[in-house]
Coordinates of C-alpha atoms in Angstrom, one line a residue:
Chain A
M1 CA -57.5 -58.8 73.1
D2 CA -60.0 -59.8 70.5
D3 CA -59.1 -56.9 68.3
H4 CA -55.6 -58.2 68.1
R5 CA -56.6 -61.7 67.4
A6 CA -58.8 -60.5 64.5
V7 CA -56.0 -58.6 63.0
R8 CA -53.6 -61.5 63.5
T9 CA -56.0 -63.8 61.6
L10 CA -56.4 -61.2 58.9
Y11 CA -52.7 -60.9 58.5
S12 CA -51.9 -64.6 58.7
G13 CA -54.2 -65.1 55.6
S14 CA -52.3 -62.6 53.7
S15 CA -48.5 -62.4 54.2
D16 CA -48.4 -59.9 51.3
L17 CA -50.1 -57.4 53.4
F18 CA -47.0 -57.3 55.5
N19 CA -44.9 -56.8 52.4
M20 CA -47.1 -54.0 51.3
N21 CA -46.6 -52.3 54.6
E22 CA -43.0 -51.9 53.6
A23 CA -43.7 -49.6 50.8
T24 CA -46.5 -47.7 52.3
I25 CA -49.2 -45.6 50.6
E26 CA -48.1 -42.8 52.8
D27 CA -44.8 -42.4 50.9
T28 CA -46.8 -41.6 47.7
I29 CA -49.1 -39.1 49.3
P30 CA -48.0 -35.5 48.8
K31 CA -47.1 -33.8 52.1
D32 CA -48.9 -30.6 51.1
R33 CA -52.4 -32.0 51.3
P34 CA -54.6 -30.2 53.8
L35 CA -54.5 -31.8 57.2
I36 CA -58.1 -32.8 56.7
A37 CA -59.8 -32.5 53.2
P38 CA -63.4 -31.8 52.4
L39 CA -65.6 -34.9 52.0
A40 CA -65.3 -36.3 48.4
P41 CA -67.2 -39.1 46.6
M42 CA -65.4 -42.5 46.5
G43 CA -65.1 -42.0 42.8
V44 CA -62.2 -39.7 43.4
L45 CA -60.3 -42.5 45.1
R46 CA -61.5 -45.0 42.5
A47 CA -60.1 -42.9 39.7
E48 CA -56.6 -43.2 41.2
Y49 CA -56.7 -47.0 41.0
E50 CA -58.4 -47.4 37.7
N51 CA -55.1 -47.9 35.8
G52 CA -53.6 -50.0 38.6
N53 CA -54.6 -53.0 40.7
Q54 CA -58.2 -53.9 39.8
V55 CA -58.9 -55.6 43.1
F56 CA -58.5 -52.1 44.7
V57 CA -61.1 -50.8 42.3
Q58 CA -63.4 -53.7 43.1
Q59 CA -62.9 -53.2 46.8
I60 CA -63.8 -49.5 46.5
D61 CA -66.9 -50.5 44.6
W62 CA -67.7 -52.9 47.3
L63 CA -67.5 -50.1 49.9
V64 CA -69.8 -47.9 47.8
N65 CA -72.3 -50.7 47.4
N66 CA -72.2 -51.2 51.2
G67 CA -73.0 -47.6 52.0
Y68 CA -69.6 -46.0 52.3
K69 CA -70.1 -43.4 49.6
G70 CA -67.6 -40.7 50.7
I71 CA -64.0 -40.3 51.8
R72 CA -62.5 -37.5 53.9
R73 CA -58.8 -37.7 53.3
T74 CA -56.1 -36.7 55.7
R75 CA -52.5 -35.6 55.2
G76 CA -50.0 -38.5 55.2
D77 CA -47.8 -37.2 58.0
G78 CA -47.9 -40.2 60.3
D79 CA -50.5 -38.6 62.5
C80 CA -53.4 -39.6 60.1
F81 CA -55.0 -42.2 62.4
Y82 CA -55.2 -39.9 65.4
R83 CA -56.3 -36.9 63.3
S84 CA -58.9 -39.0 61.4
L85 CA -60.3 -40.4 64.6
A86 CA -60.4 -37.1 66.4
F87 CA -62.2 -35.4 63.5
A88 CA -64.7 -38.2 63.1
Y89 CA -65.2 -38.4 66.9
V90 CA -66.2 -34.7 67.2
E91 CA -68.2 -34.7 64.0
R92 CA -70.3 -37.7 65.1
I93 CA -71.1 -36.0 68.4
M94 CA -72.0 -32.8 66.5
N95 CA -74.3 -34.7 64.2
S96 CA -75.9 -37.0 66.8
E97 CA -79.5 -36.8 67.7
D98 CA -79.0 -36.2 71.4
V99 CA -76.3 -33.7 71.2
D100 CA -76.5 -32.6 74.8
L101 CA -76.1 -36.1 76.1
N102 CA -73.3 -37.0 73.8
V103 CA -71.3 -33.8 74.5
M104 CA -71.7 -34.4 78.3
R105 CA -70.7 -38.0 77.9
A106 CA -67.6 -37.1 75.9
I107 CA -66.6 -34.4 78.3
S108 CA -66.9 -36.6 81.3
T109 CA -64.8 -39.3 79.6
L110 CA -62.1 -36.7 78.8
E111 CA -62.2 -35.2 82.2
A112 CA -61.3 -38.5 83.7
T113 CA -58.2 -38.8 81.5
P114 CA -55.7 -36.3 83.0
Q115 CA -55.5 -38.6 86.1
M116 CA -54.3 -41.4 83.8
L117 CA -51.6 -39.1 82.2
L118 CA -50.4 -37.9 85.6
E119 CA -50.3 -41.5 86.9
V120 CA -47.8 -42.5 84.2
G121 CA -45.7 -39.5 84.8
F122 CA -46.6 -36.9 82.2
Q123 CA -46.3 -33.3 83.6
E124 CA -49.6 -31.4 83.7
L125 CA -48.1 -28.4 82.0
V126 CA -47.2 -30.3 78.9
F127 CA -50.7 -31.7 78.3
E128 CA -53.3 -29.4 79.9
D129 CA -53.4 -26.9 76.9
F130 CA -53.8 -29.8 74.5
L131 CA -56.8 -31.1 76.5
D132 CA -58.3 -27.7 76.8
I133 CA -58.3 -27.2 73.1
F134 CA -60.0 -30.6 72.6
K135 CA -62.6 -30.1 75.3
D136 CA -63.4 -26.5 74.2
L137 CA -64.0 -27.8 70.7
I138 CA -66.5 -30.4 71.9
T139 CA -68.2 -28.0 74.4
R140 CA -68.7 -25.5 71.5
I141 CA -71.1 -28.0 69.9
V142 CA -73.7 -27.0 72.6
Q143 CA -72.3 -23.9 74.2
P144 CA -70.7 -21.2 72.1
E145 CA -68.0 -19.3 73.9
P146 CA -68.5 -15.5 74.0
G147 CA -67.4 -14.0 70.7
R148 CA -67.1 -17.4 69.0
S149 CA -69.6 -19.2 66.9
R150 CA -71.2 -22.5 67.8
L151 CA -69.4 -25.4 66.3
T152 CA -70.5 -26.2 62.7
G153 CA -69.1 -28.3 60.0
R154 CA -67.2 -25.3 58.7
V155 CA -65.7 -24.5 62.1
L156 CA -64.8 -28.1 62.7
F157 CA -63.1 -28.3 59.3
D158 CA -61.2 -25.0 59.9
T159 CA -60.1 -26.1 63.4
F160 CA -58.7 -29.4 62.2
N161 CA -56.8 -27.5 59.4
N162 CA -55.3 -25.1 61.9
A163 CA -51.9 -26.8 62.6
E164 CA -51.7 -25.7 66.2
E165 CA -55.2 -26.8 67.2
S166 CA -55.1 -29.9 65.1
N167 CA -51.7 -31.0 66.4
S168 CA -52.6 -30.2 70.0
I169 CA -55.6 -32.6 69.7
V170 CA -53.5 -35.3 68.0
M171 CA -50.8 -34.9 70.7
Y172 CA -53.4 -35.3 73.4
L173 CA -54.7 -38.5 71.9
R174 CA -51.1 -39.8 71.6
L175 CA -50.5 -39.2 75.3
L176 CA -53.8 -40.7 76.2
T177 CA -53.0 -43.8 74.1
S178 CA -49.6 -44.1 75.7
A179 CA -51.1 -43.8 79.2
Q180 CA -53.6 -46.5 78.5
I181 CA -50.9 -48.8 77.3
R182 CA -48.6 -48.0 80.2
L183 CA -51.4 -48.5 82.8
A184 CA -52.4 -52.0 81.5
P185 CA -49.0 -53.5 80.5
E186 CA -50.3 -57.0 80.9
D187 CA -52.9 -56.4 78.2
F188 CA -50.5 -55.0 75.7
A189 CA -47.0 -56.3 76.4
P190 CA -47.3 -59.4 74.3
F191 CA -48.2 -57.2 71.3
L192 CA -45.5 -54.6 71.5
F193 CA -43.1 -55.1 68.5
H194 CA -40.8 -52.7 66.8
P195 CA -42.7 -51.8 63.7
E196 CA -39.7 -52.1 61.4
I197 CA -37.6 -54.9 62.8
G198 CA -40.3 -56.9 64.5
E199 CA -38.4 -57.4 67.7
P200 CA -40.4 -57.4 71.0
M201 CA -40.2 -54.1 72.9
E202 CA -40.4 -52.9 76.5
T203 CA -43.6 -51.0 77.2
V204 CA -42.0 -47.6 78.0
S205 CA -39.6 -47.7 75.0
F206 CA -42.5 -48.7 72.7
C207 CA -44.6 -45.8 74.0
E208 CA -41.9 -43.3 73.8
N209 CA -40.8 -44.2 70.3
F210 CA -44.0 -45.2 68.6
V211 CA -46.9 -43.6 70.5
E212 CA -45.8 -40.3 72.0
A213 CA -43.5 -39.4 69.1
V214 CA -45.1 -37.0 66.6
G215 CA -45.5 -38.5 63.1
K216 CA -45.3 -42.2 64.2
E217 CA -48.1 -44.2 62.6
A218 CA -50.6 -46.1 64.8
D219 CA -51.1 -49.8 64.6
H220 CA -53.5 -52.2 66.3
V221 CA -52.0 -51.7 69.7
Q222 CA -52.5 -48.0 69.6
M223 CA -55.9 -48.3 68.1
T224 CA -57.1 -50.7 70.8
A225 CA -55.7 -48.5 73.5
L226 CA -57.2 -45.3 72.2
T227 CA -60.7 -46.7 71.6
R228 CA -60.6 -48.1 75.1
A229 CA -59.6 -44.8 76.6
L230 CA -62.2 -42.9 74.7
K231 CA -64.8 -45.7 75.1
I232 CA -65.8 -45.7 71.5
N233 CA -66.4 -48.2 68.6
V234 CA -64.3 -47.9 65.5
N235 CA -64.4 -50.0 62.4
V236 CA -61.4 -50.0 60.1
A237 CA -61.9 -51.1 56.5
Y238 CA -58.8 -52.7 55.2
L239 CA -58.3 -51.9 51.5
D240 CA -55.5 -54.4 50.8
G241 CA -55.8 -55.1 47.0
H242 CA -56.3 -58.8 47.6
A243 CA -59.2 -61.0 46.5
R244 CA -60.2 -64.0 48.6
S245 CA -58.9 -67.4 47.5
D246 CA -62.3 -68.1 45.8
G247 CA -61.8 -64.9 43.7
V248 CA -64.6 -63.0 45.5
V249 CA -63.7 -59.5 46.4
T250 CA -64.8 -58.1 49.7
V251 CA -63.4 -55.7 52.3
D252 CA -62.4 -56.9 55.7
F253 CA -63.2 -54.7 58.7
V254 CA -61.3 -54.8 61.9
K255 CA -63.6 -53.8 64.7
F256 CA -62.6 -52.1 67.9
D257 CA -65.7 -52.3 70.1
N258 CA -65.0 -50.4 73.3
A259 CA -68.1 -48.2 73.8
T260 CA -69.9 -48.7 77.0
E261 CA -73.3 -47.7 75.5
P262 CA -74.6 -49.0 72.2
E263 CA -73.5 -46.7 69.4
E264 CA -72.7 -46.7 65.7
P265 CA -69.0 -47.1 65.1
I266 CA -66.7 -44.5 63.5
S267 CA -65.5 -45.9 60.2
L268 CA -62.0 -45.4 58.9
L269 CA -60.4 -46.6 55.7
Y270 CA -56.9 -48.2 55.9
R271 CA -54.6 -48.5 53.0
P272 CA -51.2 -49.8 54.0
G273 CA -49.5 -47.0 55.9
H274 CA -52.4 -44.5 55.8
Y275 CA -55.8 -43.8 57.3
D276 CA -58.7 -41.7 56.0
I277 CA -62.3 -41.3 57.2
L278 CA -65.2 -43.2 55.6
D279 CA -68.6 -41.5 55.4
S280 CA -72.0 -42.6 54.3
K281 CA -72.4 -39.2 52.6
D282 CA -70.4 -38.4 49.5
Q283 CA -70.3 -34.6 49.9
E284 CA -70.5 -32.0 52.7
D285 CA -74.0 -31.3 54.0
L286 CA -75.2 -28.3 51.9
T287 CA -78.1 -27.6 54.2
S288 CA -75.7 -26.6 56.9
L289 CA -76.2 -23.0 58.1
D290 CA -72.8 -21.9 56.8
P291 CA -72.3 -23.6 53.5
L292 CA -68.7 -23.4 52.4
W293 CA -68.3 -26.1 49.8
Chain B
M1 CA -51.0 -18.1 71.4
S2 CA -50.8 -21.4 73.2
R3 CA -47.0 -21.3 72.6
V4 CA -46.7 -18.2 74.7
K5 CA -49.0 -19.7 77.4
R6 CA -46.8 -22.8 77.5
I7 CA -43.5 -21.0 77.7
A8 CA -44.8 -18.8 80.5
K9 CA -45.8 -21.9 82.4
E10 CA -42.4 -23.5 81.8
L11 CA -40.6 -20.4 83.1
E12 CA -42.8 -20.3 86.2
E13 CA -42.2 -24.0 86.9
C14 CA -38.4 -23.6 86.5
R15 CA -38.4 -20.5 88.7
Q16 CA -40.1 -22.5 91.5
D17 CA -37.8 -25.4 91.2
A18 CA -34.5 -25.0 93.0
Q19 CA -33.7 -28.7 92.9
S20 CA -32.8 -29.4 89.3
G21 CA -29.9 -26.9 89.1
V22 CA -31.0 -25.5 85.8
S23 CA -32.4 -22.0 85.3
L24 CA -34.0 -20.0 82.5
R25 CA -33.9 -16.3 81.9
L26 CA -35.6 -14.2 79.3
N27 CA -33.2 -12.1 77.2
N28 CA -35.8 -9.4 77.1
E29 CA -38.8 -9.2 79.4
T30 CA -41.2 -8.6 76.5
D31 CA -40.1 -11.5 74.3
L32 CA -40.9 -15.0 75.4
T33 CA -39.1 -16.6 72.4
H34 CA -35.5 -15.8 73.2
L35 CA -34.1 -17.2 76.4
T36 CA -30.8 -18.1 78.0
G37 CA -30.5 -21.4 79.9
Y38 CA -27.9 -22.0 82.7
F39 CA -26.7 -25.1 84.3
K40 CA -23.7 -26.5 86.2
G41 CA -21.2 -28.9 84.8
P42 CA -21.8 -32.4 86.3
P43 CA -19.5 -33.3 89.2
G44 CA -16.8 -35.9 88.4
T45 CA -16.4 -34.6 84.8
P46 CA -14.0 -32.1 83.3
Y47 CA -16.9 -29.7 83.3
E48 CA -17.3 -29.7 87.0
K49 CA -17.5 -26.3 88.7
G50 CA -18.3 -24.7 85.3
T51 CA -21.5 -22.8 84.6
F52 CA -22.7 -23.2 81.1
Q53 CA -24.9 -20.8 79.2
V54 CA -27.2 -22.0 76.4
D55 CA -28.9 -19.8 73.8
I56 CA -32.5 -20.8 73.3
N57 CA -34.6 -19.8 70.4
I58 CA -38.2 -20.9 70.3
P59 CA -39.8 -21.6 66.9
N60 CA -43.3 -20.7 66.1
E61 CA -44.4 -24.3 66.0
Y62 CA -43.2 -24.9 69.6
P63 CA -43.9 -27.3 71.4
F64 CA -44.4 -29.4 68.2
K65 CA -41.0 -28.4 67.0
P66 CA -37.9 -28.5 69.3
P67 CA -36.4 -25.3 70.7
Q68 CA -33.2 -24.3 68.9
M69 CA -30.3 -24.5 71.4
K70 CA -26.6 -23.8 71.2
F71 CA -23.9 -23.3 73.7
L72 CA -22.9 -19.6 74.4
T73 CA -20.1 -20.8 76.7
K74 CA -17.2 -22.2 74.7
I75 CA -16.9 -25.9 75.6
Y76 CA -14.6 -28.8 74.6
H77 CA -16.9 -31.8 74.0
P78 CA -17.3 -34.3 71.1
N79 CA -21.0 -33.5 70.6
I80 CA -20.7 -29.7 70.7
S81 CA -18.9 -27.6 68.1
S82 CA -15.9 -26.0 69.7
V83 CA -16.3 -23.0 67.3
T84 CA -20.1 -22.4 67.1
G85 CA -21.5 -24.1 70.1
A86 CA -23.9 -26.1 67.9
I87 CA -25.2 -29.3 69.6
C88 CA -25.6 -32.8 68.3
L89 CA -28.4 -34.3 70.4
D90 CA -31.3 -36.4 69.1
I91 CA -34.0 -34.9 71.3
L92 CA -33.2 -31.4 69.9
K93 CA -33.7 -32.9 66.4
D94 CA -35.9 -35.8 65.3
A95 CA -36.4 -37.4 68.7
W96 CA -38.1 -34.2 70.0
T97 CA -41.6 -34.7 71.4
P98 CA -44.0 -32.0 72.9
I99 CA -43.8 -33.7 76.3
L100 CA -40.2 -32.5 76.6
T101 CA -39.7 -29.0 78.0
L102 CA -37.0 -26.4 78.1
K103 CA -36.0 -27.6 81.5
S104 CA -35.9 -31.2 80.5
S105 CA -33.8 -30.3 77.4
L106 CA -31.3 -28.5 79.6
I107 CA -31.1 -31.5 81.9
S108 CA -30.5 -33.6 78.8
L109 CA -27.6 -31.3 77.9
Q110 CA -26.2 -31.7 81.4
S111 CA -26.3 -35.5 80.9
L112 CA -24.6 -35.1 77.5
L113 CA -21.7 -33.5 79.4
Q114 CA -21.7 -36.5 81.7
S115 CA -21.8 -39.1 78.8
P116 CA -20.3 -37.9 75.5
E117 CA -21.1 -39.9 72.4
P118 CA -17.9 -39.6 70.4
S119 CA -19.2 -42.1 67.8
D120 CA -21.8 -39.5 66.7
P121 CA -19.7 -36.3 66.9
Q122 CA -20.6 -32.7 66.2
D123 CA -16.9 -31.7 66.4
A124 CA -14.8 -34.4 64.6
E125 CA -11.5 -33.0 65.9
V126 CA -12.6 -33.0 69.5
A127 CA -14.1 -36.5 69.1
K128 CA -10.8 -37.8 67.6
H129 CA -9.0 -36.4 70.6
Y130 CA -11.5 -38.0 73.0
I131 CA -11.1 -41.4 71.4
S132 CA -7.3 -41.4 70.9
N133 CA -6.2 -39.8 74.2
K134 CA -8.9 -39.6 76.9
V135 CA -6.5 -38.2 79.5
G136 CA -5.4 -35.4 77.2
F137 CA -9.0 -34.8 76.3
D138 CA -10.0 -34.4 79.9
E139 CA -7.2 -32.0 80.5
T140 CA -8.2 -29.8 77.6
A141 CA -11.9 -30.0 78.5
A142 CA -11.0 -29.0 82.1
Y143 CA -8.8 -26.1 80.8
W144 CA -11.7 -24.8 78.7
T145 CA -14.1 -25.1 81.6
K146 CA -11.7 -23.1 83.8
L147 CA -11.1 -20.5 81.1
Y148 CA -14.6 -20.0 79.7
A149 CA -17.1 -21.4 82.2
S150 CA -15.8 -20.2 85.5
D151 CA -17.9 -17.9 87.6
G152 CA -14.9 -16.1 88.9
E153 CA -13.1 -13.3 87.3
K154 CA -11.1 -14.2 84.2
D155 CA -8.3 -11.8 85.0
G156 CA -7.4 -13.5 88.2
Q157 CA -6.6 -16.8 86.5
A158 CA -3.4 -18.0 85.2
A159 CA -3.2 -17.4 81.5
L160 CA -3.7 -20.7 79.6
S161 CA -1.4 -21.3 76.6
D162 CA -3.0 -21.4 73.2
S163 CA -1.5 -24.9 72.6
A164 CA -3.1 -26.3 75.8
L165 CA -6.4 -25.0 74.5
Y166 CA -6.3 -27.5 71.8
G167 CA -4.6 -30.2 73.9
I168 CA -1.4 -29.9 71.9
D169 CA 1.9 -30.7 73.6
D170 CA 3.6 -27.3 73.9
E171 CA 7.0 -28.9 73.1
I172 CA 6.0 -29.6 69.5
V173 CA 4.8 -26.0 69.0
T174 CA 8.0 -24.6 70.5
Q175 CA 10.1 -26.9 68.3
F176 CA 8.6 -25.4 65.1
E177 CA 8.5 -22.0 66.5
N178 CA 12.3 -22.2 67.0
M179 CA 12.6 -23.0 63.4
G180 CA 10.9 -19.7 62.6
F181 CA 7.3 -20.7 62.0
P182 CA 4.6 -18.5 63.6
R183 CA 3.0 -20.0 66.6
D184 CA -0.6 -19.6 65.4
K185 CA 0.1 -21.3 62.0
T186 CA 1.9 -24.2 63.8
I187 CA -1.1 -24.8 66.0
L188 CA -3.5 -24.5 63.0
V189 CA -1.5 -27.1 61.0
L190 CA -1.2 -29.5 64.0
R191 CA -4.9 -29.2 64.7
R192 CA -5.7 -29.9 61.0
M193 CA -3.4 -32.9 61.0
G194 CA -4.8 -34.2 64.3
I195 CA -1.4 -34.3 66.0
K196 CA -1.3 -33.5 69.7
S197 CA 2.1 -35.0 70.7
F198 CA 4.9 -37.2 69.5
N199 CA 4.3 -39.7 72.3
N200 CA 2.4 -42.2 70.2
V201 CA 4.1 -41.5 66.9
T202 CA 6.1 -44.5 65.5
N203 CA 8.2 -42.6 63.0
K204 CA 8.9 -39.2 64.5
G205 CA 11.2 -38.0 61.7
E206 CA 8.6 -38.8 59.0
T207 CA 5.9 -37.0 60.9
E208 CA 8.1 -34.0 61.4
N209 CA 8.7 -33.8 57.7
K210 CA 5.0 -34.0 57.0
I211 CA 4.3 -31.2 59.4
L212 CA 7.1 -29.1 57.8
E213 CA 5.6 -29.7 54.4
E214 CA 2.2 -28.5 55.6
L215 CA 3.7 -25.5 57.4
L216 CA 5.6 -24.4 54.3
K217 CA 2.4 -24.6 52.3
E218 CA 0.5 -22.7 55.0
C219 CA 3.2 -20.0 55.2
Q220 CA 3.7 -19.4 51.5

């Protein structure tokens, strides 16, 4: 559990981060935001902090200087980690060089997952539609269905803003995360704590209440489990508003390296209680065939 | 679209399953969003031998939002309104998850009949009765089951008195009836005051006076 150790170390150096988790960013984000917003320059986020904590501003500048020029924001509904990850996952396959190979790889990973869900007791009828929606979306990158266009940035964006499709994918990822945790209890059990009261929890109860339940925010356990199940690398930049003891401002990344082949990680931005997507571009690709922005 | 697909699958699954003892029926063959659920009262409870009907309304956001359920069959239970059939159960509210189904929800209702939660009531009067006099509660709940949830013909059954319906000792009602108060008003006042009998009352005279006061106000 290297991922956990990394986070523990990060936390132990900054007990305030725990306190910040109490009053989460999420509470201040309006609920009527789109599920997934268009890509925006980091300056938009920076402007929101300019009159507040200057370390946040410096951390945002650090991200820009290190190549993270854009942010794609998600609605603060507790599903933001799963939704951000799903969007970035499909987008990365869509924009990859060897699209055919990556689509095939993703589909074969996903096709192995229903067995995991069945094994831990989920009924096929409650998850098969969710998985179909997710697989169809990825398949459309290379193989448009009759009467439907090939997957483009526009279609991806619209799909993730359609509540039914978007929530179906989020739900599938939740169930997959839960199955991964339940199938390897020895890996996760020592890290299952009630997110509010901090008491240790039983695996099943943790999964039911904090993984499978809609709107329950993901933490390191869920992130580790999901990146393992999907066999991907994810880097999470922690924007915590704290300078190092020597006064230098940087941004710590927590890395979840679970890809079986070498690949660039998906980058997410974490502010206490909320996840967004980081991007090296600062606006949507205008050369796309169906410009919408 | 996927909502319809999912409900159709759930109906089919329920149809093929004779084990669980719950069943689902469409109110109208062309509408998959309005159903009626049926299940038997759990054995060893006052609801034993009753068949309970539940009205099911499926919201547009199903399965991301819970189905709306309420009892069509009148039932005497702390977590179910004795008037409207509204249900207080966490999985039908904020503890709902899309891995639950209509069938598993009905099974949860069946277990709710088995294990009432009087500390989190939907019907405060019924919960009070449950906590203060479990034997009397069981009697009333069994009366209601016989009266409203029996498969047999209603006419063939002995008429249940209106006082028994609310678990009120008939003697008190008769006492005030003999004083000239209408029976229905007496039951109404006794229910409102939460008085079922004089057995556990320490100062009977004082309680009688309070009931009289309320009755006089009610009958003005």
